[in-house]
Coordinates of C-alpha atoms in Angstrom, one line a residue:
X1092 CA -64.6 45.7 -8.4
X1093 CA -61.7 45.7 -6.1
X1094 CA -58.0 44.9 -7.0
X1095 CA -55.1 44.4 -4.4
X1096 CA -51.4 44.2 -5.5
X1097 CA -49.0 41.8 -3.3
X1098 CA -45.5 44.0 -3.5
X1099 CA -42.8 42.0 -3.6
X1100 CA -40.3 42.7 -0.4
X1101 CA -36.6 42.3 -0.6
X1102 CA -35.1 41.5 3.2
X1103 CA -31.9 42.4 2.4
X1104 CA -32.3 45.6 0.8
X1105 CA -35.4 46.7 1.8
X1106 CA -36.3 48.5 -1.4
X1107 CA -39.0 46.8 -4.2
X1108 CA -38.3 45.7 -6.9
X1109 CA -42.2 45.8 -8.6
X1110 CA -40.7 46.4 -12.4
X1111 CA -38.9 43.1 -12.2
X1112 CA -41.3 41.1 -10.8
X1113 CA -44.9 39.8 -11.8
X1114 CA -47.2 41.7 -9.4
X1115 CA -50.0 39.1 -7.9
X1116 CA -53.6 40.6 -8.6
X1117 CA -56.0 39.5 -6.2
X1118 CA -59.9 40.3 -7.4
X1119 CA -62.8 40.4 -5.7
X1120 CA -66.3 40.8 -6.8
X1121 CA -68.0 43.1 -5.5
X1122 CA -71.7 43.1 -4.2
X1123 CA -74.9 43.7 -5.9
X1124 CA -75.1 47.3 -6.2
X1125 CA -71.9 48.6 -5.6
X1126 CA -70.8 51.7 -8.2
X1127 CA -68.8 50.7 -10.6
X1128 CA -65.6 52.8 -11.2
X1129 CA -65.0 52.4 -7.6
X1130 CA -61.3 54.1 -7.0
X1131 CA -58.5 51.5 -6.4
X1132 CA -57.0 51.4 -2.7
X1133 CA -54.2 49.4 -1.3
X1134 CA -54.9 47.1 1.2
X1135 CA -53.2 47.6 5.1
X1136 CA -50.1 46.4 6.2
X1137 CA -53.0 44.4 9.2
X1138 CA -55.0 43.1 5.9
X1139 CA -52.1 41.9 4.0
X1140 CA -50.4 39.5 6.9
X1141 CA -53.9 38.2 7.9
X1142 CA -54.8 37.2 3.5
X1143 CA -51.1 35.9 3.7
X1144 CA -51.9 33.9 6.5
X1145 CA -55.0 32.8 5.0
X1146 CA -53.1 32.0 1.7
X1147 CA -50.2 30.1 2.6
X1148 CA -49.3 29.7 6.0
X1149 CA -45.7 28.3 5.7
X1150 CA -45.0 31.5 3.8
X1151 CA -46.7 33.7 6.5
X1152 CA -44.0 32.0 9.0
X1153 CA -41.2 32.5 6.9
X1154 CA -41.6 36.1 6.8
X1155 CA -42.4 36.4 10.7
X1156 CA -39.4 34.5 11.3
X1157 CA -37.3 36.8 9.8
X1158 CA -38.4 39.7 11.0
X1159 CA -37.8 43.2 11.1
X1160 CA -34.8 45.4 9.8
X1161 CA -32.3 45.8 12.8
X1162 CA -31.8 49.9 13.4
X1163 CA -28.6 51.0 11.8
X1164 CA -28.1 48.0 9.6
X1165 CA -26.3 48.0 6.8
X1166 CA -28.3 48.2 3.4
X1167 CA -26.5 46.1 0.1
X1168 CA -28.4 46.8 -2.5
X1169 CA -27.9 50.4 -3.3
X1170 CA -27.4 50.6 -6.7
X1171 CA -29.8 52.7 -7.3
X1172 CA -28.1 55.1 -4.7
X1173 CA -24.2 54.6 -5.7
X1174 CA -24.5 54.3 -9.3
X1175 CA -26.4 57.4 -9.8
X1176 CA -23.0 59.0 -10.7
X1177 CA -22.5 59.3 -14.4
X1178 CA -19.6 59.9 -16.6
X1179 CA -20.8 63.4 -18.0
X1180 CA -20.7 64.1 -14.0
X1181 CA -17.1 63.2 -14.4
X1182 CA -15.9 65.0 -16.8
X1183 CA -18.0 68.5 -15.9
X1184 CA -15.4 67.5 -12.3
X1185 CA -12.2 67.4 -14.8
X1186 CA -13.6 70.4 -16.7
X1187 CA -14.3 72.1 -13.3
X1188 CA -10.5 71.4 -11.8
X1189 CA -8.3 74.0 -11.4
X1190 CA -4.7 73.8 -11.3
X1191 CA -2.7 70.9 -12.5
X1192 CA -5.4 68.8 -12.8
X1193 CA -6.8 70.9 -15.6
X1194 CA -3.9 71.4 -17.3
X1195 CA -3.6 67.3 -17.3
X1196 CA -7.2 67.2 -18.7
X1197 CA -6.4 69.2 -21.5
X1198 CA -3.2 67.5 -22.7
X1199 CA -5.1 63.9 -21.8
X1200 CA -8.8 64.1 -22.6
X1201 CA -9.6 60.8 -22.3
X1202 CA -8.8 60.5 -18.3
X1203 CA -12.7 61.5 -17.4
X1204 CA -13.3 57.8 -18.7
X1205 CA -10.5 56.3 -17.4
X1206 CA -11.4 57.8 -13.3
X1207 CA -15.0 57.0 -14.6
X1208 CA -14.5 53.4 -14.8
X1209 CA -12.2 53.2 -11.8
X1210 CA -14.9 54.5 -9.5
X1211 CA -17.3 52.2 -10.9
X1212 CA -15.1 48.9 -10.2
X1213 CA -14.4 50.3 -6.4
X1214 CA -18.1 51.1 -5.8
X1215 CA -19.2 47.5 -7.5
X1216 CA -16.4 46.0 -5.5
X1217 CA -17.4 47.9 -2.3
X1218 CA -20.8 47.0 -2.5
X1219 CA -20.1 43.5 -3.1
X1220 CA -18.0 43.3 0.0
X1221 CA -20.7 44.5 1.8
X1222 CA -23.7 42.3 0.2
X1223 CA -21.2 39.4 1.1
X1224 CA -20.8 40.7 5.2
X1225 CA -24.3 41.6 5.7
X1226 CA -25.4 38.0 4.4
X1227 CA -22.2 36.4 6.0
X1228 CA -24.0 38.1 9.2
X1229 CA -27.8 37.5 8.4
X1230 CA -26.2 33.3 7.8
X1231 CA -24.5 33.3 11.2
X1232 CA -27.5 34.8 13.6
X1233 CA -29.5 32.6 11.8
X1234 CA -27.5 29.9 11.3
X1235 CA -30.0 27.5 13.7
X1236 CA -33.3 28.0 11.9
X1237 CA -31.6 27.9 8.2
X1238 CA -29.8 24.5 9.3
X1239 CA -33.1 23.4 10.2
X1240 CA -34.8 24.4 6.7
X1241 CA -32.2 23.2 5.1
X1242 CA -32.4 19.8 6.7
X1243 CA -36.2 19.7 5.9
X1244 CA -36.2 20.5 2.4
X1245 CA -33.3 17.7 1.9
X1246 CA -35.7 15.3 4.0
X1247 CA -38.5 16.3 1.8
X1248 CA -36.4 16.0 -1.1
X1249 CA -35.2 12.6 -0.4
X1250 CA -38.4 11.4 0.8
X1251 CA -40.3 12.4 -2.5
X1252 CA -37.1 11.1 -4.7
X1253 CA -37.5 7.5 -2.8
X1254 CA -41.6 7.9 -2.9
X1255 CA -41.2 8.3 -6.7
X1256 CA -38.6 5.8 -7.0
X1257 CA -40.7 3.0 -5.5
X1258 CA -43.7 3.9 -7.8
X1259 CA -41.6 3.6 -10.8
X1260 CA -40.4 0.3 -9.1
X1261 CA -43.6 -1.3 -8.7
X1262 CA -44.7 -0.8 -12.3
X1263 CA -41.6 -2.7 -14.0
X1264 CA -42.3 -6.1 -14.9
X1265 CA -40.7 -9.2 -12.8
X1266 CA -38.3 -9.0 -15.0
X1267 CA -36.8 -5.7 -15.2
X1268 CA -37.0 -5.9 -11.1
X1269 CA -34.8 -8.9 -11.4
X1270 CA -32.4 -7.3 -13.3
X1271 CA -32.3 -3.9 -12.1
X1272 CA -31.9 -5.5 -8.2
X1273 CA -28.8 -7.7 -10.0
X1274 CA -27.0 -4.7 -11.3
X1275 CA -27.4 -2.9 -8.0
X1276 CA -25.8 -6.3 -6.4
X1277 CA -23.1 -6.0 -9.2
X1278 CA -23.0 -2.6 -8.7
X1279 CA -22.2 -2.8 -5.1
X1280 CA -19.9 -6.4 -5.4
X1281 CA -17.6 -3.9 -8.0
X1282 CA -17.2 -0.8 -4.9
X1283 CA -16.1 -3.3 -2.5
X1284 CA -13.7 -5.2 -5.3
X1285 CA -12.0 -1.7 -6.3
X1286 CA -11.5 -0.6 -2.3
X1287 CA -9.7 -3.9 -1.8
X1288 CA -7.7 -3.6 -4.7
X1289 CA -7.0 0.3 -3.5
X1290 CA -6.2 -0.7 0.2
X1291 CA -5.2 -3.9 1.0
X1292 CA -5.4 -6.0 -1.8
X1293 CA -8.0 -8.4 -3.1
X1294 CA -5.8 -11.3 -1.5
X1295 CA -4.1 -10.5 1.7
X1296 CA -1.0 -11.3 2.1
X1297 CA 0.7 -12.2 4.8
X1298 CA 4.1 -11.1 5.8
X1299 CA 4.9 -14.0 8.3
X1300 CA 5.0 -16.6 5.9
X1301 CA 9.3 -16.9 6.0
X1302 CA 11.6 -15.7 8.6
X1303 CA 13.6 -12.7 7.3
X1304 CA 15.6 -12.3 10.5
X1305 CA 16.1 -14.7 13.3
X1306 CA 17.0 -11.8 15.8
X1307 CA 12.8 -11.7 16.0
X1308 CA 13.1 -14.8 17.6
X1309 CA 16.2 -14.8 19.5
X1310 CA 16.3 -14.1 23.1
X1311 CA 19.0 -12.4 23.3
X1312 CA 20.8 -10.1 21.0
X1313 CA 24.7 -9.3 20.6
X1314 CA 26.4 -6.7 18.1
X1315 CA 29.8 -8.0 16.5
X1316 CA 32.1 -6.3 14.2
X1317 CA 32.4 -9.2 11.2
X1318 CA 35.3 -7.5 9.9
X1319 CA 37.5 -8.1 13.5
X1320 CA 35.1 -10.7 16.0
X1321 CA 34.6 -13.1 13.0
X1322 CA 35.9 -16.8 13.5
X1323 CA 35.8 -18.7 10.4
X1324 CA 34.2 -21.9 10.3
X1325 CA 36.9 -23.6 8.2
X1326 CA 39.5 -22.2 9.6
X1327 CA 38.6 -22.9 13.5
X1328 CA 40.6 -25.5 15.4
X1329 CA 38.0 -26.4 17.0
X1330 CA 36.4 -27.7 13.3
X1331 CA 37.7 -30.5 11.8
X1332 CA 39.9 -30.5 9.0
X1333 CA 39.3 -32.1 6.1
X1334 CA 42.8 -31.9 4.6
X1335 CA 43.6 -34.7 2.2
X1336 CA 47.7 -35.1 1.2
X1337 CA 48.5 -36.1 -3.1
X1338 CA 51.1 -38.5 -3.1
X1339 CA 54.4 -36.8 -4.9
X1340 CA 53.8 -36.1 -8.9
X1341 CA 57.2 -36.0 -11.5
X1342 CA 56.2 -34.1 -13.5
X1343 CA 58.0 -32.5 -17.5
X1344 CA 57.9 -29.3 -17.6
X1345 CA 57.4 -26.6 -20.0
X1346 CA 61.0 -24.8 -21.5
X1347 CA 61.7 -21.4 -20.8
X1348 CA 65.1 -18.9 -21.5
X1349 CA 66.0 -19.6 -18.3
X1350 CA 65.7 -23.3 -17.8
X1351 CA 67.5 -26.2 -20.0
X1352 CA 66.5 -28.9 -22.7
X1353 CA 64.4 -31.1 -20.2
X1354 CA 63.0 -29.0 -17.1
X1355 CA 60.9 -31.2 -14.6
X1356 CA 59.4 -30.4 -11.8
X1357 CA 58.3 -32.7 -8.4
X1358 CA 55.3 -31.5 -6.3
X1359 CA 53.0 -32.8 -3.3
X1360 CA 49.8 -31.1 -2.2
X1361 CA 47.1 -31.1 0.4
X1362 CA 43.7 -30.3 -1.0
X1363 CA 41.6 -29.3 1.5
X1364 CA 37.7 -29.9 1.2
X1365 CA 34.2 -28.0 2.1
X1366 CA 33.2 -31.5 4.1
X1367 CA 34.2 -35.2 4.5
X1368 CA 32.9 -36.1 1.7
X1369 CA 34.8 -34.1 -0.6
X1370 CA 38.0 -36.3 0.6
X1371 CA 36.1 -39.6 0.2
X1372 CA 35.9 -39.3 -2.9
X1373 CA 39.2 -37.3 -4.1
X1374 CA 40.6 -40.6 -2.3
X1375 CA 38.3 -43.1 -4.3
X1376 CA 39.3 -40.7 -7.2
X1377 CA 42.7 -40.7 -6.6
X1378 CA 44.0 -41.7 -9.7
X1379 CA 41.8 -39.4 -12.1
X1380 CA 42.9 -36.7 -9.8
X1381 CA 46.3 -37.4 -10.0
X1382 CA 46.4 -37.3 -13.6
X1383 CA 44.5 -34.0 -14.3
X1384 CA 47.1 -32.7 -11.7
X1385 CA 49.8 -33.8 -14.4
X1386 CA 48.3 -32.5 -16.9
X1387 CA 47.7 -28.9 -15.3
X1388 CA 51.1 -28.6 -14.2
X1389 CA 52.6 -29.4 -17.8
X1390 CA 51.4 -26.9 -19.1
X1391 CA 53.4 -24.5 -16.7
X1392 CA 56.6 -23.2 -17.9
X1393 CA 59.9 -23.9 -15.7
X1394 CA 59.9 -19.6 -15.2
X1395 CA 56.4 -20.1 -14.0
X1396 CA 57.0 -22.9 -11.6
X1397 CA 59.7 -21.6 -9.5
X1398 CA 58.5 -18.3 -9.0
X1399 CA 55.9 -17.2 -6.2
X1400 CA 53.0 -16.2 -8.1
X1401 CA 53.4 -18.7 -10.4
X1402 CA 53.1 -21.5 -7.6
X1403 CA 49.9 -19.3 -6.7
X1404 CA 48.7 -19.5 -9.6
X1405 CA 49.1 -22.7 -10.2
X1406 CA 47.1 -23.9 -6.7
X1407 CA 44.3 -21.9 -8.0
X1408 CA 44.2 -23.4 -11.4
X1409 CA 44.3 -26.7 -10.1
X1410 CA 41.5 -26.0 -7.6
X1411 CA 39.2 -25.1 -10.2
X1412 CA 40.2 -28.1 -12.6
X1413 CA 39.0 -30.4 -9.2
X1414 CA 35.9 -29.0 -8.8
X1415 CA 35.1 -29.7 -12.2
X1416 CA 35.0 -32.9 -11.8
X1417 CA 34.1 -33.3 -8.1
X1418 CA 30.0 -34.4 -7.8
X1419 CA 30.1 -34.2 -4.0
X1420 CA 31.0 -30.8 -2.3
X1421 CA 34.1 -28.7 -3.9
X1422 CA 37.8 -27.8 -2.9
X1423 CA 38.2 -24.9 -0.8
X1424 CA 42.1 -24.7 -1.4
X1425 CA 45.2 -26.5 -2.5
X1426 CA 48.4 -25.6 -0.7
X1427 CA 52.1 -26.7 -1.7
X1428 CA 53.9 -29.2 0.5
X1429 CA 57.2 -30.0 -1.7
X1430 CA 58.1 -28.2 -4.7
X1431 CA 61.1 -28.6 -6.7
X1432 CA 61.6 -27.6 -9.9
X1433 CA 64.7 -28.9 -11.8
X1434 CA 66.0 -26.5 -15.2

């Protein structure tokens, strides 16, 4: 009998790792009367590629592909190498010290442990750093054949993920096909709902529907200080004027300390409207106007009346009292043509 042991190979390191790994026993029976007890060989390095080949070709290519250690190169797994160092090594170096090193180790024993650990997390880190670069290195010379296997195991993997889909498809029912193509439709119909609603909306608007400005229309565009270059409409003599004049209103009015027993008052205004209209009908009105004109100004004291601000005052009060009642338009102002005011 005849036994042949496949050692596993690490690329990287270059050292195997048979203890932590399931050897592969390959046995052959051997021929009618061979001796038994026959001593155990290995096979050759020429052997071993040509049963690989033999075995599993794709594997075979694989390992020709990556091919041999470079001279020089950088080995990353050497922990077998680097971590020999132990911490009784450490301390018989403390014990060993001369100087003030020793006396430090004798007034702090525990410092052996502390160094100890120290070198251990540089080494660990220093061999990381270079397990990292030398398989940053083997990643980027072989970045074109890795891209490649990595493209067809995801083929692969797609293909056999759809092949197995499909089977399981085609043993549902007419029923569960129905309703598993629905919810995919559903499924889909919701995506493009919630990107509308995330980017422009599941109704779009549109931002032309009123004019904002007209200066996107005009053909020509001036700039004006309103403050200064602003004509007023009402106020233009080139508008017309829509002035209407009360006829003159005796009028009792209000005692004060400084007027007599019976102060009156006799007044005539022009009421100026916001369009024709507003006159029309203050002149069909005349009489209702007239009278809530009396009644406004009795209630002003004499003080009141022969005063400025009390003639301001009382132009604004009666403004507001006509547009009350006014249904077409409103007043813009009331001035003063005649005012006497008798104590």
């Amino acid at each position: 009998m005849r036994r042949i042991w496949f050692l596993p190979y690490n690329r990287l390191g270059g050292i195997r790792l048979a203890e932590q790994e399931n050897t592969t026993k390959v046995e052959e029976e051997i021929k009618d009367g061979a001796p038994e007890g026959e001593a155990e060989d290995l096979m050759s390095l020429e052997s071993l590629d040509s049963a690989l080949a033999e075995a599993d070709p794709e594997f075979a290519q694989s390992l020709n592909e990556i091919g041999p250690d470079e001279a020089g190169g950088a080995l990353i797994y050497e922990e077998g190498i680097e971590l020999e160092y132990t911490l009784a090594e450490e301390e018989k170096l403390w014990q060993s010290a001369t100087g003030f090193r020793k006396k430090l180790f004798k007034v702090l024993p525990f410092l052996p442990r502390i160094s100890y650990k120290v070198k251990m997390k540089r080494t660990m880190m220093r061999l990381s750093f270079r397990k990292f670069k030398e398989q940053l290195r083997h990643r980027i010379v072989n970045a074109g054949p890795l891209l490649l296997a990595w493209a067809k195991r995801t083929a692969q993997g797609l293909k056999a993920g759809l092949g197995e889909f499909m089977a399981t498809f085609k043993s549902f029912s007419s029923l569960k096909k129905l309703a598993l193509v629905g919810l995919l439709v559903i499924t889909a119909g919701a995506g493009v709902v919630l990107y509308r609603l995330a980017t422009k909306g599941l109704i779009p608007q549109h931002e032309d529907l009123f004019i904002h400005s007209m200066a996107d229309w005009a053909s020509q565009k001036y700039q004006y200080d309103p403050k200064t270059e602003v004509e007023s409409f009402y106020d233009s003599t080139r508008a017309a004027q829509n002035v209407f004049l009360m006829q003159r209103m005796v009028v009792n009015l209000r005692r004060s300390a400084e007027s007599g027993t019976n102060p009156m008052g006799a007044f005539e205004f022009y009421v100026e409207g916001a369009a024709s209209d507003v006159v029309v009908e203050i002149k069909d009105r005349e009489a209702e106007v007239e009278d809530l004109f009396l009644r406004t100004i009795e209630e002003m004291t004499f003080d009141q009346a022969a005063s400025g601000e009390g003639k301001q005052e009382l132009c604004e009060r009666l403004r507001k009292e006509v547009n009350k009642i006014l249904t077409k338009g409103y007043v813009r102002r009331i001035f003063i043509k005649t005012a006497i005011v008798k104590p």
